[in-house]
CSV table of C-alpha atoms in Angstrom, one decimal:
chain,number,residue,atom,x,y,z
A,1249,MET,CA,93.9,64.8,103.4
A,1250,LEU,CA,90.9,67.2,103.7
A,1251,VAL,CA,90.7,70.9,102.8
A,1252,GLU,CA,91.0,72.4,106.3
A,1253,GLU,CA,94.1,70.3,107.2
A,1254,TYR,CA,95.7,71.2,103.9
A,1255,LEU,CA,95.1,74.9,104.4
A,1256,ARG,CA,96.5,74.7,107.9
A,1257,ILE,CA,99.7,73.1,106.7
A,1258,VAL,CA,100.1,75.6,103.9
A,1259,THR,CA,99.6,78.7,106.1
A,1260,GLU,CA,102.0,77.4,108.7
A,1261,GLN,CA,104.8,77.8,106.2
A,1262,ILE,CA,104.0,81.5,105.6
A,1263,ARG,CA,105.9,83.6,108.1
A,1264,CYS,CA,104.1,86.9,107.5
A,1265,ARG,CA,101.1,86.8,109.7
A,1266,GLN,CA,99.3,89.5,107.7
A,1267,ALA,CA,99.4,87.4,104.5
A,1268,ARG,CA,98.1,84.1,106.0
A,1269,GLU,CA,94.3,84.9,106.1
A,1270,SER,CA,94.2,86.4,102.6
A,1271,VAL,CA,96.2,83.5,101.1
A,1272,ARG,CA,94.0,81.0,103.0
A,1273,ASP,CA,90.8,82.6,101.6
A,1274,GLU,CA,92.2,82.6,98.1
A,1275,MET,CA,93.3,79.0,98.2
A,1276,LYS,CA,90.0,77.9,99.7
A,1277,GLY,CA,88.2,79.6,96.9
A,1278,HIS,CA,90.2,77.7,94.3
A,1279,LEU,CA,89.7,74.4,96.2
A,1280,GLU,CA,85.9,74.9,96.4
A,1281,ASP,CA,85.7,75.7,92.7
A,1282,GLN,CA,87.6,72.5,91.9
A,1283,MET,CA,85.4,70.5,94.3
A,1284,GLU,CA,82.3,71.9,92.5
A,1285,GLU,CA,83.6,70.7,89.2
A,1286,CYS,CA,84.3,67.2,90.6
A,1287,ARG,CA,80.8,67.0,92.1
A,1288,LYS,CA,79.3,67.8,88.7
A,1289,LYS,CA,81.2,64.7,87.4
A,1290,GLY,CA,79.5,62.5,89.9
A,1291,MET,CA,82.0,62.3,92.7
A,1292,SER,CA,81.0,62.3,96.3
A,1293,ARG,CA,81.8,65.2,98.5
A,1294,GLN,CA,84.7,63.4,100.2
A,1295,GLU,CA,86.1,62.1,96.9
A,1296,ALA,CA,85.8,65.6,95.4
A,1297,GLU,CA,87.6,67.1,98.4
A,1298,GLU,CA,90.4,64.6,98.4
A,1299,TYR,CA,90.9,65.0,94.6
A,1300,ALA,CA,91.0,68.8,94.8
A,1301,VAL,CA,93.6,68.7,97.6
A,1302,LYS,CA,95.7,66.2,95.6
A,1303,GLN,CA,95.7,68.5,92.6
A,1304,MET,CA,97.1,71.4,94.6
A,1305,GLY,CA,100.3,69.5,95.3
A,1306,ASP,CA,102.3,69.0,98.5
A,1307,PRO,CA,101.1,71.5,101.1
A,1308,VAL,CA,104.6,72.2,102.6
A,1309,GLU,CA,106.1,72.9,99.2
A,1310,ALA,CA,103.1,75.1,98.2
A,1311,GLY,CA,103.4,77.0,101.5
A,1312,ILE,CA,107.2,77.6,101.1
A,1313,SER,CA,106.6,78.9,97.6
A,1314,LEU,CA,103.9,81.3,98.8
A,1315,ASP,CA,106.2,82.4,101.7
A,1316,ARG,CA,108.8,83.5,99.2
A,1317,VAL,CA,106.2,85.6,97.3
A,1318,HIS,CA,104.3,87.0,100.2
A,1319,LYS,CA,107.1,88.4,102.4
A,1320,PRO,CA,107.7,91.9,103.7
A,1321,LYS,CA,110.2,94.0,101.6
A,1322,ALA,CA,113.0,95.6,103.5
A,1323,ALA,CA,113.1,99.4,102.9
A,1324,TRP,CA,116.7,99.9,104.0
A,1325,GLY,CA,117.6,101.9,100.8
A,1326,MET,CA,114.8,104.4,101.5
A,1327,ILE,CA,115.6,104.6,105.2
A,1328,ILE,CA,119.3,105.3,104.5
A,1329,PHE,CA,118.4,108.0,101.9
A,1330,ILE,CA,116.0,109.6,104.4
A,1331,GLY,CA,118.8,109.5,107.0
A,1332,ILE,CA,121.2,111.2,104.6
A,1333,LEU,CA,118.7,114.0,103.9
A,1334,SER,CA,118.1,114.4,107.7
A,1335,VAL,CA,121.8,114.8,108.4
A,1336,LEU,CA,122.1,117.2,105.4
A,1337,GLY,CA,119.2,119.2,106.7
A,1338,MET,CA,120.8,119.5,110.2
A,1339,GLY,CA,124.1,120.6,108.5
A,1340,VAL,CA,122.3,123.3,106.5
A,1341,GLN,CA,120.6,124.6,109.6
A,1342,TYR,CA,124.0,124.7,111.4
A,1343,PHE,CA,125.5,126.5,108.4
A,1344,ILE,CA,122.7,129.1,108.4
A,1345,SER,CA,123.1,129.7,112.2
A,1346,VAL,CA,126.8,130.4,111.7
A,1347,GLN,CA,126.4,132.7,108.7
A,1348,CYS,CA,123.3,134.7,109.9
A,1349,GLU,CA,123.1,136.7,113.1
A,1350,ASN,CA,119.4,137.1,113.0
A,1351,ALA,CA,118.5,133.5,112.1
A,1352,GLN,CA,116.2,131.5,114.3
A,1353,SER,CA,118.2,130.0,117.2
A,1354,PHE,CA,119.6,126.6,116.2
A,1355,SER,CA,120.3,124.1,119.0
A,1356,PHE,CA,122.2,121.1,117.9
A,1357,SER,CA,121.0,119.0,120.9
A,1358,SER,CA,117.4,119.9,120.3
A,1359,GLN,CA,117.6,119.2,116.6
A,1360,LEU,CA,119.3,115.9,117.3
A,1361,VAL,CA,116.6,114.9,119.8
A,1362,TYR,CA,113.9,115.8,117.2
A,1363,MET,CA,115.7,113.8,114.5
A,1364,VAL,CA,116.1,110.7,116.7
A,1365,ALA,CA,112.5,110.9,117.9
A,1366,GLY,CA,111.4,111.4,114.3
A,1367,PHE,CA,113.2,108.2,113.3
A,1368,VAL,CA,111.6,106.3,116.1
A,1369,VAL,CA,108.2,107.5,114.8
A,1370,LEU,CA,109.3,106.5,111.3
A,1371,VAL,CA,110.3,103.0,112.4
A,1372,VAL,CA,107.1,102.4,114.4
A,1373,MET,CA,105.0,103.3,111.4
A,1374,TYR,CA,107.2,101.2,109.1
A,1375,TYR,CA,106.6,98.1,111.2
A,1376,LEU,CA,102.9,98.9,111.7
A,1377,ASP,CA,100.4,97.4,109.2
A,1378,TYR,CA,98.9,100.5,107.5
A,1379,SER,CA,95.7,98.7,106.5
A,1380,PHE,CA,94.2,99.7,109.8
A,1381,LEU,CA,93.5,103.0,108.1
A,1382,GLY,CA,91.0,101.2,105.8
A,1383,THR,CA,89.1,100.0,108.9
A,1384,TYR,CA,89.3,102.9,111.2
A,1385,GLY,CA,90.5,105.8,109.0
A,1386,LYS,CA,87.0,107.4,108.8
A,1387,TYR,CA,86.6,107.5,112.6
A,1388,MET,CA,90.1,108.6,113.2
A,1389,ALA,CA,89.4,111.5,110.7
A,1390,ILE,CA,86.2,112.5,112.6
A,1391,ILE,CA,88.0,112.6,115.9
A,1392,PHE,CA,91.0,114.4,114.4
A,1393,LEU,CA,88.9,117.1,112.8
A,1394,ALA,CA,86.9,117.6,115.9
A,1395,PHE,CA,90.1,118.1,117.9
A,1396,MET,CA,91.5,120.6,115.3
A,1397,PHE,CA,88.2,122.5,115.2
A,1398,SER,CA,88.1,122.9,119.0
A,1399,GLN,CA,91.7,124.1,119.0
A,1400,VAL,CA,91.5,126.5,116.1
A,1401,PHE,CA,88.2,128.1,117.3
A,1402,PHE,CA,88.3,127.8,121.1
A,1403,PHE,CA,91.2,126.3,123.0
A,1404,GLY,CA,94.4,126.8,120.9
A,1405,GLN,CA,97.3,129.0,122.0
A,1406,MET,CA,96.8,132.5,120.5
A,1407,VAL,CA,99.6,134.0,118.5
A,1408,ASN,CA,99.1,137.2,116.5
A,1409,GLY,CA,95.4,137.0,116.7
A,1410,ALA,CA,95.1,133.3,115.6
A,1411,ARG,CA,95.0,130.0,117.5
A,1412,VAL,CA,97.9,128.1,115.8
A,1413,PHE,CA,99.4,126.1,118.6
A,1414,PHE,CA,98.3,123.3,120.9
A,1415,SER,CA,99.9,123.8,124.3
A,1416,LEU,CA,101.7,120.9,126.1
A,1417,PRO,CA,102.9,120.6,129.7
A,1418,GLY,CA,106.3,122.1,130.3
A,1419,GLY,CA,105.8,125.2,128.1
A,1420,ARG,CA,106.1,123.2,124.8
A,1421,SER,CA,103.6,123.5,122.0
A,1422,ILE,CA,102.6,121.7,118.8
A,1423,SER,CA,102.0,123.6,115.5
A,1424,LEU,CA,98.4,123.1,114.4
A,1425,ARG,CA,99.3,124.1,110.9
A,1426,MET,CA,101.8,121.3,110.5
A,1427,LEU,CA,99.7,118.8,112.5
A,1428,MET,CA,96.9,119.2,109.9
A,1429,MET,CA,99.0,117.3,107.4
A,1430,CYS,CA,98.4,114.1,109.4
A,1431,PHE,CA,94.9,114.1,108.0
A,1432,ILE,CA,96.2,112.9,104.6
A,1433,PRO,CA,96.5,109.2,105.4
A,1434,MET,CA,93.2,109.3,107.3
A,1435,TYR,CA,91.5,110.6,104.2
A,1436,GLY,CA,92.7,107.5,102.3
A,1437,GLY,CA,90.7,105.5,104.9
A,1438,VAL,CA,87.7,107.8,104.3
A,1439,LEU,CA,87.8,107.2,100.6
A,1440,TYR,CA,88.2,103.5,101.1
A,1441,SER,CA,85.1,103.3,103.4
A,1442,TYR,CA,82.9,105.0,100.8
A,1443,ARG,CA,83.8,102.6,97.9
A,1444,GLY,CA,80.9,101.5,95.8
A,1445,GLU,CA,78.5,104.3,96.9
A,1446,GLY,CA,78.5,106.2,93.6
A,1447,TRP,CA,77.7,109.9,93.7
A,1448,LYS,CA,76.7,109.6,97.3
A,1449,GLY,CA,80.2,108.4,98.2
A,1450,ILE,CA,81.8,111.1,96.2
A,1451,LEU,CA,79.7,113.8,98.0
A,1452,LYS,CA,80.5,112.4,101.4
A,1453,SER,CA,84.2,112.3,100.4
A,1454,MET,CA,84.0,116.0,99.3
A,1455,VAL,CA,82.6,117.0,102.7
A,1456,PHE,CA,85.6,115.3,104.4
A,1457,LEU,CA,87.8,117.1,101.9
A,1458,LEU,CA,86.4,120.6,102.5
A,1459,ILE,CA,86.2,120.6,106.3
A,1460,PRO,CA,90.0,120.4,107.0
A,1461,VAL,CA,90.6,123.0,104.2
A,1462,LEU,CA,88.1,125.5,105.8
A,1463,ILE,CA,89.7,124.9,109.3
A,1464,THR,CA,93.1,125.6,107.9
A,1465,MET,CA,91.9,128.8,106.3
A,1466,GLN,CA,90.8,129.9,109.8
A,1467,MET,CA,94.3,129.6,111.2
A,1468,PRO,CA,94.7,131.5,108.8
A,1469,CYS,CA,97.1,129.8,106.4
A,1470,LEU,CA,96.1,130.1,102.8
A,1471,SER,CA,99.2,128.4,101.3
A,1472,LEU,CA,98.7,125.3,103.5
A,1473,ALA,CA,95.0,125.3,102.7
A,1474,VAL,CA,95.8,125.3,99.0
A,1475,ILE,CA,98.4,122.4,99.4
A,1476,LEU,CA,95.9,120.4,101.5
A,1477,PHE,CA,93.1,121.0,99.0
A,1478,LEU,CA,95.2,120.0,96.0
A,1479,THR,CA,96.5,116.9,97.8
A,1480,LEU,CA,93.1,115.6,98.9
A,1481,MET,CA,91.7,116.3,95.4
A,1482,ILE,CA,94.4,114.3,93.8
A,1483,MET,CA,93.7,111.4,96.2
A,1484,LEU,CA,89.9,111.6,95.4
A,1485,SER,CA,90.7,111.8,91.7
A,1486,PHE,CA,92.8,108.7,91.8
A,1487,ALA,CA,90.1,106.8,93.8
A,1488,ILE,CA,87.5,107.8,91.2
A,1489,GLY,CA,89.9,106.9,88.4
A,1490,LYS,CA,90.2,103.4,89.9
A,1491,GLY,CA,86.5,102.9,89.8
A,1492,TRP,CA,85.8,103.1,93.5
A,1493,PHE,CA,82.6,105.1,93.0
A,1494,GLY,CA,81.2,103.6,89.8
A,1495,GLU,CA,81.2,104.9,86.3
A,1496,HIS,CA,80.7,108.6,86.9
A,1497,ARG,CA,84.5,109.3,87.0
A,1498,LYS,CA,85.0,111.2,83.7
A,1499,LYS,CA,82.1,113.7,84.3
A,1500,PHE,CA,83.2,114.4,87.9
A,1501,LEU,CA,86.9,114.8,87.1
A,1502,LEU,CA,86.2,117.2,84.2
A,1503,ILE,CA,83.8,119.3,86.4
A,1504,SER,CA,86.0,119.3,89.6
A,1505,TRP,CA,89.3,120.1,87.9
A,1506,GLY,CA,87.7,122.7,85.7
A,1507,ILE,CA,86.4,124.4,88.9
A,1508,ILE,CA,89.9,124.1,90.5
A,1509,LEU,CA,91.6,125.8,87.5
A,1510,LEU,CA,89.0,128.6,87.5
A,1511,SER,CA,88.9,129.1,91.3
A,1512,PRO,CA,92.3,131.0,91.8
A,1513,PRO,CA,91.3,134.1,89.7
A,1514,VAL,CA,87.8,134.1,91.1
A,1515,PHE,CA,89.1,133.8,94.7
A,1516,LEU,CA,91.6,136.6,94.1
A,1517,LEU,CA,88.8,138.8,92.7
A,1518,PHE,CA,86.1,138.2,95.3
A,1519,GLY,CA,88.1,136.8,98.3
A,1520,ARG,CA,88.6,140.2,99.9
A,1521,LYS,CA,84.9,141.2,99.5
A,1522,LEU,CA,83.8,137.9,101.0
A,1523,GLY,CA,86.2,138.2,103.9
A,1524,LEU,CA,88.2,135.0,102.9
A,1525,LEU,CA,91.5,136.8,102.8
A,1526,ALA,CA,93.2,138.3,105.9
A,1527,GLU,CA,94.7,141.8,105.7
A,1528,TYR,CA,98.3,140.5,105.8
A,1529,GLN,CA,97.5,138.0,103.0
A,1530,ILE,CA,96.2,140.9,100.8
A,1531,ALA,CA,99.3,142.9,101.6
A,1532,ARG,CA,101.5,140.0,100.5
A,1533,LEU,CA,99.7,139.6,97.2
A,1534,GLN,CA,99.9,143.4,96.6
A,1535,SER,CA,103.6,143.3,97.4
A,1536,PHE,CA,104.1,140.4,95.0
A,1537,ILE,CA,102.3,142.4,92.2
A,1538,ASN,CA,104.3,145.5,93.0
A,1539,ARG,CA,107.7,143.7,93.5
A,1540,SER,CA,109.5,146.2,91.2
A,1541,ASP,CA,109.4,148.8,94.1
A,1542,PRO,CA,112.5,148.1,96.2
A,1543,GLU,CA,111.5,150.5,99.0
A,1544,GLY,CA,107.8,149.6,99.2
A,1545,ARG,CA,105.7,146.5,99.4
A,1546,GLY,CA,107.9,144.7,96.8
A,1547,TYR,CA,111.0,144.9,99.0
A,1548,VAL,CA,111.2,141.2,99.8
A,1549,TYR,CA,110.8,140.0,96.2
A,1550,TYR,CA,113.2,142.7,94.9
A,1551,ARG,CA,115.9,141.5,97.4
A,1552,ILE,CA,115.3,137.8,96.5
A,1553,ARG,CA,115.8,138.6,92.8
A,1554,GLU,CA,118.9,140.6,93.7
A,1555,ILE,CA,120.3,137.8,95.9
A,1556,VAL,CA,119.7,135.0,93.3
A,1557,GLY,CA,120.8,137.3,90.4
A,1558,ASN,CA,124.1,138.0,92.1
A,1559,SER,CA,124.8,134.3,93.0
A,1560,ARG,CA,127.3,132.3,91.1
A,1561,MET,CA,126.8,128.7,89.9
A,1562,VAL,CA,129.3,127.5,92.5
A,1563,GLY,CA,130.7,129.4,95.5
A,1564,HIS,CA,130.0,132.8,97.1
A,1565,GLY,CA,128.9,135.6,94.8
A,1566,GLY,CA,131.1,138.3,96.3
A,1567,GLU,CA,130.6,140.6,99.2
A,1568,SER,CA,129.1,138.8,102.3
A,1569,VAL,CA,125.4,139.5,102.8
A,1570,ASP,CA,123.5,138.5,105.9
A,1571,THR,CA,120.3,137.2,104.4
A,1572,SER,CA,118.6,137.1,107.8
A,1573,ALA,CA,118.9,140.9,108.0
A,1574,ILE,CA,117.1,141.1,104.6
A,1575,LEU,CA,114.6,138.2,104.5
A,1576,PRO,CA,112.2,137.0,107.2
A,1577,GLN,CA,112.6,133.5,108.8
A,1578,VAL,CA,115.6,132.4,106.8
A,1579,SER,CA,116.0,129.1,108.8
A,1580,SER,CA,112.4,128.1,107.8
A,1581,ASP,CA,111.2,130.0,104.8
A,1582,PHE,CA,114.3,131.0,102.7
A,1583,ILE,CA,116.8,128.1,103.0
A,1584,ILE,CA,117.2,127.7,99.2
A,1585,THR,CA,117.8,131.4,98.7
A,1586,HIS,CA,120.4,131.5,101.5
A,1587,LEU,CA,122.3,128.5,100.0
A,1588,MET,CA,122.3,130.0,96.6
A,1589,SER,CA,123.7,133.2,98.0
A,1590,TYR,CA,126.5,131.6,100.1
A,1591,CYS,CA,127.3,128.4,98.2
A,1592,GLY,CA,126.1,129.0,94.7
A,1593,ILE,CA,123.0,128.2,92.6
A,1594,LEU,CA,124.0,124.6,92.3
A,1595,SER,CA,123.8,124.0,96.0
A,1596,GLY,CA,120.1,125.2,96.1
A,1597,LEU,CA,119.4,123.1,93.0
A,1598,LEU,CA,121.1,120.1,94.6
A,1599,VAL,CA,118.8,120.2,97.7
A,1600,PHE,CA,115.8,120.7,95.5
A,1601,SER,CA,116.8,117.8,93.3
A,1602,LEU,CA,117.4,115.4,96.3
A,1603,LEU,CA,114.0,116.2,97.7
A,1604,ILE,CA,112.3,115.8,94.3
A,1605,PHE,CA,114.0,112.4,94.0
A,1606,LEU,CA,112.5,111.4,97.3
A,1607,VAL,CA,109.1,112.4,96.0
A,1608,PHE,CA,109.8,110.3,92.8
A,1609,LYS,CA,110.6,107.3,95.0
A,1610,ILE,CA,107.4,107.8,97.0
A,1611,PHE,CA,105.3,107.9,93.8
A,1612,ARG,CA,107.1,104.8,92.4
A,1613,ILE,CA,106.4,102.9,95.6
A,1614,SER,CA,102.7,104.0,95.5
A,1615,LEU,CA,102.1,103.2,91.9
A,1616,ASN,CA,103.6,99.7,92.2
A,1617,GLN,CA,101.1,98.7,94.9
A,1618,LYS,CA,98.8,95.8,94.5
A,1619,ASN,CA,96.7,97.1,97.4
A,1620,GLN,CA,94.6,100.1,96.3
A,1621,LEU,CA,94.4,101.5,99.8
A,1622,GLY,CA,98.2,101.7,99.9
A,1623,LEU,CA,98.2,103.3,96.4
A,1624,ILE,CA,95.8,106.1,97.4
A,1625,ILE,CA,97.5,106.9,100.7
A,1626,GLY,CA,101.0,106.8,99.1
A,1627,ILE,CA,99.8,109.1,96.3
A,1628,GLY,CA,98.5,111.5,98.9
A,1629,CYS,CA,101.8,111.6,100.9
A,1630,GLY,CA,103.8,112.0,97.7
A,1631,SER,CA,101.6,114.8,96.4
A,1632,MET,CA,101.8,116.7,99.6
A,1633,PHE,CA,105.6,116.6,99.7
A,1634,GLY,CA,105.9,117.3,96.0
A,1635,ILE,CA,103.5,120.3,96.0
A,1636,GLN,CA,105.2,121.7,99.1
A,1637,ILE,CA,108.7,121.3,97.8
A,1638,VAL,CA,107.9,122.9,94.4
A,1639,LEU,CA,106.1,125.8,95.9
A,1640,TYR,CA,108.9,126.4,98.4
A,1641,PHE,CA,111.5,126.5,95.6
A,1642,LEU,CA,109.4,128.9,93.5
A,1643,GLU,CA,108.9,131.1,96.5
A,1644,ASN,CA,112.7,131.1,97.2
A,1645,ILE,CA,113.6,132.3,93.7
A,1646,GLY,CA,110.9,135.0,93.8
A,1647,TRP,CA,108.3,133.4,91.5
A,1648,LEU,CA,105.6,133.1,94.1
A,1649,PRO,CA,104.3,135.4,96.9
A,1650,TYR,CA,105.9,134.9,100.3
A,1651,SER,CA,103.8,132.5,102.5
A,1652,TYR,CA,103.9,129.9,105.2
A,1653,LEU,CA,105.7,127.0,103.7
A,1654,TYR,CA,107.8,124.1,105.1
A,1655,LEU,CA,110.7,122.4,103.4
A,1656,PRO,CA,110.6,118.7,104.6
A,1657,LEU,CA,113.6,117.5,106.6
A,1658,PHE,CA,115.3,121.0,106.2
A,1659,SER,CA,113.1,123.7,107.8
A,1660,LEU,CA,113.3,124.3,111.6
A,1661,GLY,CA,110.4,123.1,113.7
A,1662,GLY,CA,109.8,120.1,115.8
A,1663,THR,CA,106.2,119.5,114.8
A,1664,GLY,CA,107.0,119.7,111.1
A,1665,MET,CA,109.8,117.2,111.5
A,1666,MET,CA,107.6,114.7,113.4
A,1667,VAL,CA,104.8,115.0,110.9
A,1668,THR,CA,107.3,114.5,108.0
A,1669,TYR,CA,108.7,111.3,109.6
A,1670,PHE,CA,105.2,110.1,110.4
A,1671,LEU,CA,104.1,110.3,106.8
A,1672,LEU,CA,107.4,108.9,105.5
A,1673,GLY,CA,106.9,105.9,107.9
A,1674,ILE,CA,103.5,105.2,106.4
A,1675,VAL,CA,105.0,105.3,102.9
A,1676,LEU,CA,107.6,102.8,104.1
A,1677,SER,CA,104.9,100.6,105.6
A,1678,ILE,CA,103.2,100.6,102.2
A,1679,TYR,CA,106.4,99.6,100.5
A,1680,LYS,CA,107.0,96.8,103.1
A,1681,TYR,CA,103.7,95.2,102.5
A,1682,GLN,CA,103.4,95.8,98.7
A,1683,ASP,CA,103.7,92.1,97.9
A,1684,ILE,CA,101.3,91.0,100.7
A,1685,PRO,CA,97.5,90.9,100.1
A,1686,LEU,CA,96.4,92.8,103.2
A,1687,LYS,CA,92.8,92.3,104.3
A,1688,VAL,CA,90.7,95.2,105.6
A,1689,ASP,CA,88.0,94.2,108.0
A,1690,ARG,CA,85.0,96.2,106.9
A,1691,LYS,CA,82.7,94.3,109.2
A,1692,LYS,CA,83.9,96.4,112.1
A,1693,LEU,CA,82.5,99.5,110.4
A,1694,ILE,CA,79.2,99.5,112.1
A,1695,ILE,CA,78.4,103.2,112.5
A,1696,LYS,CA,77.0,104.6,109.2
A,1697,ILE,CA,78.2,108.1,108.3
């Protein structure tokens, strides 16, 4: 039996199409090495080929063994857990709508449609081979950023002096702020495309990092810009740590994270003079600093401390308080605060803990990856969710200034829900193919950027 026939029989036993080419290439490499050794011992090419094939064993048995190893992993546990969180999030929104007169309008039918549509997106991404991001991620990122730039600066729907929505037919719209989070997996493809380019690759990656952050700041949304910047920097740091850009990793990591740690005080000191902070952002920072004044700018933080301070560990803290009459956007921005007020501190901690457990699962999936593209993208998705959840919780107990934040699977908003399921679907795709050596076709990357 010759090599090509042997490889054909082996790969026919492997049911996962994505694994066949990589397994074939790997086995062919082993056979060619074996043949080379045989040729050195004086065998003819045909003798060497027949001997190497014989040493590999029965092709059917070898193929069946490889099929057991290289098969997609079912993510039913994660899907069920995400489903439980989704139903819990809907229940919390219904509870808030019943308790608060001024809460954002809650429609069970609309929320159900968004949840079902979100699960469809999740399942589609779960069954999709995420490795296409390694081939096309850079070009998808360029098209996506061009679209976001055009919407934020020229064509987006204007609300309160900023273009923050993309209008759809039928009077519906998409939140550009939430949509920007879709850039995270594309950035994984950007980093992958610049592997092996040293400092040149790092500088190109930094350009792709800063552009979406600057666009987000023009929405303007400082909190989202910070979350996006930290998430993309974590992804870049992991890529450098894995040696994607050569041996310059320690120097770059020390310099970049030193700048990041120093940038907040510098930004706060000079942001206003340089015009980087909007007036409402300056007012929120001043109110956070002066939060001891219950009648002035510190009103929101004073009331948050009052609500949390009067909450019991379990159950209602006493006289009924309509949090929607005290705090802005309870259904989106102060869900944890409301739960602590009406159901006890443990209820807020329970929601926070469940979401942190989801983040833990995402990181565990990512760090167990054999495919480094999957690792970087998974780390990015997990970092984004983790940073967002932690900042949301700290804001809800009055430890951070009030800003535009989203609690995944709990806050109202169709775009936020779709983006959340989209990113979770990519994570599940990474989990599904973690034992499969996916191959990224870099030959298709013809345009040099």
